[in-house]
Amino acid sequence: MPVPYDVRQVEERWRQRWEAEGVGSVDLDAVDPSDVFYNLAEFPYPSAEGLHVGHVFRYAGVDVYGRYQRMAGKHVFQPIGFDAFGIHTENYALKVGEHPSSLTARTTARFRRQLERIGAAWDWSRMIDTSHPEYYRWTQWILVRLFEAGLLYRAEAPVIWCPSCLTVLAQEQTERDGAVCERCESAVTQRAMTQWFLRITDYADRLLAGLDDLDWPERAKRLQRQWIGRSEGREITFGDLTVFTTRPDTLPAVTFLAVPPGHPAAGDTRPHPITGASIPVYEADYVVEAYGTGAVMGVPAHDERDRRFAEEHAIPISDADLLEPSAAASVGAPATRYRLRDWLISRQRYWGPPIPIVHCRDCGAVAVPEDELPVLLPEVDEFRPTGTGQSPLTAAHGWVNTSCPQCGGPARRDTDVSDTFVDSAWYFLRYPSTEYNDRAWDPDRTAKVLPVDFYAGGPEHVQRHHLYARFVTMALHDLGLVPFEEPFPRIRIGGMIVKDGAKMSKSRGNVVTPDDYIDTVGSDALRCGLLFSAPWEQGGDFTDAAIAGIERFFAKSWKTITGPDGDPADELAMARSIHAVTEAIERLAFNVAIARLMELLSEVGSPASKRIFVRLLAPFAPHLAEELWHRLGEPFSVHTQPWPQYDGRLLEDEEVEIVVQVDGKVRGTITVPRDAPEPDVCEIARRDVEALGTDDSRVVYVPGRVVNFVTGSDG
Ligand code: ANZ
Ligand code: ZN
């Protein structure tokens, strides 16, 4: 073994001590609101047999950040739980042929064990599981409140159906331009069905406007803006057919009209509103029924799709002059259209919270009264989706037949369950209030702890979970139930990890589990090996060579700290290192921080420098640092020690702080050597800004003060 200590024994011992002494938990009643730091990582869904190293990369980064904040004086609230209800878990249960309730119990236990073993300082006292009645009672309660507010409604509409998952899906749960199911990648179809929707489109403008002030990666904002897809244009009528266009100026060059296949006007003609010419109406696949007015004016001279269609169908191309802006502004009527659709939340599946509505012949759809919640998910053996458009709950007759809460007459329960994204759209509100069973969240607690200070997410959630959570929070705010509109003022998106240059997959046979490493080299080496391999926001390649490098670093650290004391360290060198490690953690450049720690080791020898080094190491290698701290004769725990400070005056002459802006808005600061040449400063700033997801930008440098990136893209 390359490290001179018994890794498993050391790690297991300290984990038990932390757990016993509650080092990860914080008394939310005792702390001052301004000192609470809500450090949140997206919770996992226990759909497969366990965590993979990609999870560990993300969670280790979040944990380093939280541990650092704690040492820097914050009361860090870092909860974790399980997004256990939903189609992802149920599909896995179907695959392995096990009932989802027993499967979930097994997989969450296993996930929990793994989450503990990675040595993250989770507050287990506030664990949540979205499939537990004490949680989903409140998911249902939220739906009832939204129903009463008119934001949850039932309507027949063309909906997306997955023929493999045998359920409808929300627009957000498709990929490749709405062609396939994001869960199973089957081609989806359209069906007309009566379903439950949340009125997210009412919030489209607020969801857009709110983005401006959020500290999110620019790329994430851009994706959300595109998803909401606000377009300003005009509606122009051709006889009884109305089209939506963003280019009214092209009206003189219209040579055809296009409607979706099966539209009654197909094959007819309509005269042009200005020229009076007779314009043919064609059926075209590219016309989306549910967008705009569901009809398009074809302008082959100015639109690429129209040109291709015109060429295929031998339709003439007109080069008539465009309208002047003033004339174009007066044709038809102004119209604003959104790509965003109302959020379809009903699912014809088993593993979710039953929709808390009862259907009565006389009263219609009636919400289940608050004191009758939760509507428990009935235990059924036959949980498989039926494919008939009805959920498996339909067969639970004893459960389905009930009485109407309003008139007491015979009634039937709604047999669909709600989408798993409803569960996760509010879970961050629940964590600080888990001990309250008479309310979803406690108002004082919520005001004290929320909104989330730091949210570490995955790129796949920008158009789904992050959007839904913002909408639900805004709606709850409007109902007077939460005091803020934006749940996540600051999001950072973690990158993806590949192994030896290739995406991990079963077919490649290169899937590595965290357990493989934790059993052999330990969790500290795995955490540091992963974080050292790539900038956290970018992700990258993870190799065993990285682990070996970390083990050499640990062995050398052990030797230096437990070895004889040496001379006092160079004060300037120590100050530089503390500064560099701190600054790197602040900008989530954990790889850079670890590299600086490696360099620092050569300076360490004196008792004071040893204590500084071990504290700087603590967020990264929490077990090893605890052991070394103990061996230095210092009191438990290193994780509650103050973060090392240095005399700022020492560095005053060496470095200047430069403000980094994107489109004139401050996005952070960088510290560079005072005499750094312009290209170097811009390069350092650009790396920072790229991590924020801003690309293709022009840069303006005001020497010694500001670097401004001008993107000209978002708007
Ligand atoms: C004429 C035209 C000329 C257009 C031109 C574009 C360029 P966004 O920006 O996405 O809102 N369109 C309208 N409704 C449609 C539908 N239901 N299915 C498919 N296409 C539709 O796009 C608006 C433009 O997309 C509209 O402006 C319309 O084509 C097309 F040089 O009208 B345009
Ligand atoms: Zn009734």
Coordinates of C-alpha atoms and ligand atoms in Angstrom, one line a residue, residues 231 244-247 250 286-289 291-297 299 302-303 305-306, ligand 1:
S231 CA -41.2 35.5 -30.1
F244 CA -48.2 33.9 -37.1
T245 CA -45.1 35.5 -38.5
T246 CA -42.0 37.2 -37.1
R247 CA -41.3 38.7 -40.6
T250 CA -42.0 39.6 -46.2
Y286 CA -42.9 21.3 -40.6
V287 CA -45.9 23.2 -39.4
V288 CA -46.4 22.6 -35.7
E289 CA -50.0 22.4 -34.8
Y291 CA -47.4 26.7 -32.2
G292 CA -48.5 30.1 -33.2
T293 CA -51.8 29.9 -35.0
G294 CA -50.9 26.5 -36.4
A295 CA -50.5 28.0 -39.9
V296 CA -47.6 29.6 -41.7
M297 CA -47.2 32.0 -44.6
V299 CA -42.0 33.0 -48.2
H302 CA -36.6 34.6 -47.4
D303 CA -37.0 31.5 -45.4
R305 CA -37.6 25.8 -44.9
D306 CA -40.1 27.5 -47.2
Ligands
ANZ1 C1 -42.9 34.2 -42.6 C2 -41.4 34.2 -42.5 C3 -40.5 34.7 -43.4 C4 -41.0 33.6 -41.3 C5 -39.1 34.6 -43.0 C6 -39.7 33.5 -40.9 C7 -38.8 34.0 -41.8 P1 -40.1 31.7 -34.1 O1 -39.0 32.7 -34.1 O2 -39.7 30.3 -33.7 O3 -41.4 32.2 -33.3 N1 -44.0 29.6 -38.0 C8 -45.0 30.2 -37.4 N2 -45.9 29.3 -36.9 C9 -45.3 28.1 -37.1 C10 -45.8 26.8 -36.9 N3 -46.9 26.6 -36.2 N4 -45.0 25.8 -37.3 C11 -43.8 26.0 -37.9 N5 -43.4 27.3 -38.2 C12 -44.1 28.3 -37.8 O4 -40.6 31.5 -35.6 C13 -41.6 32.2 -36.1 C14 -41.6 31.9 -37.6 O5 -41.8 30.5 -37.8 C15 -42.8 32.6 -38.3 O6 -42.3 33.6 -39.1 C16 -43.2 31.5 -39.3 O7 -42.4 31.8 -40.5 C17 -42.8 30.2 -38.7 F1 -38.2 35.1 -43.9 O8 -43.4 33.8 -41.3 B1 -42.3 33.2 -40.5

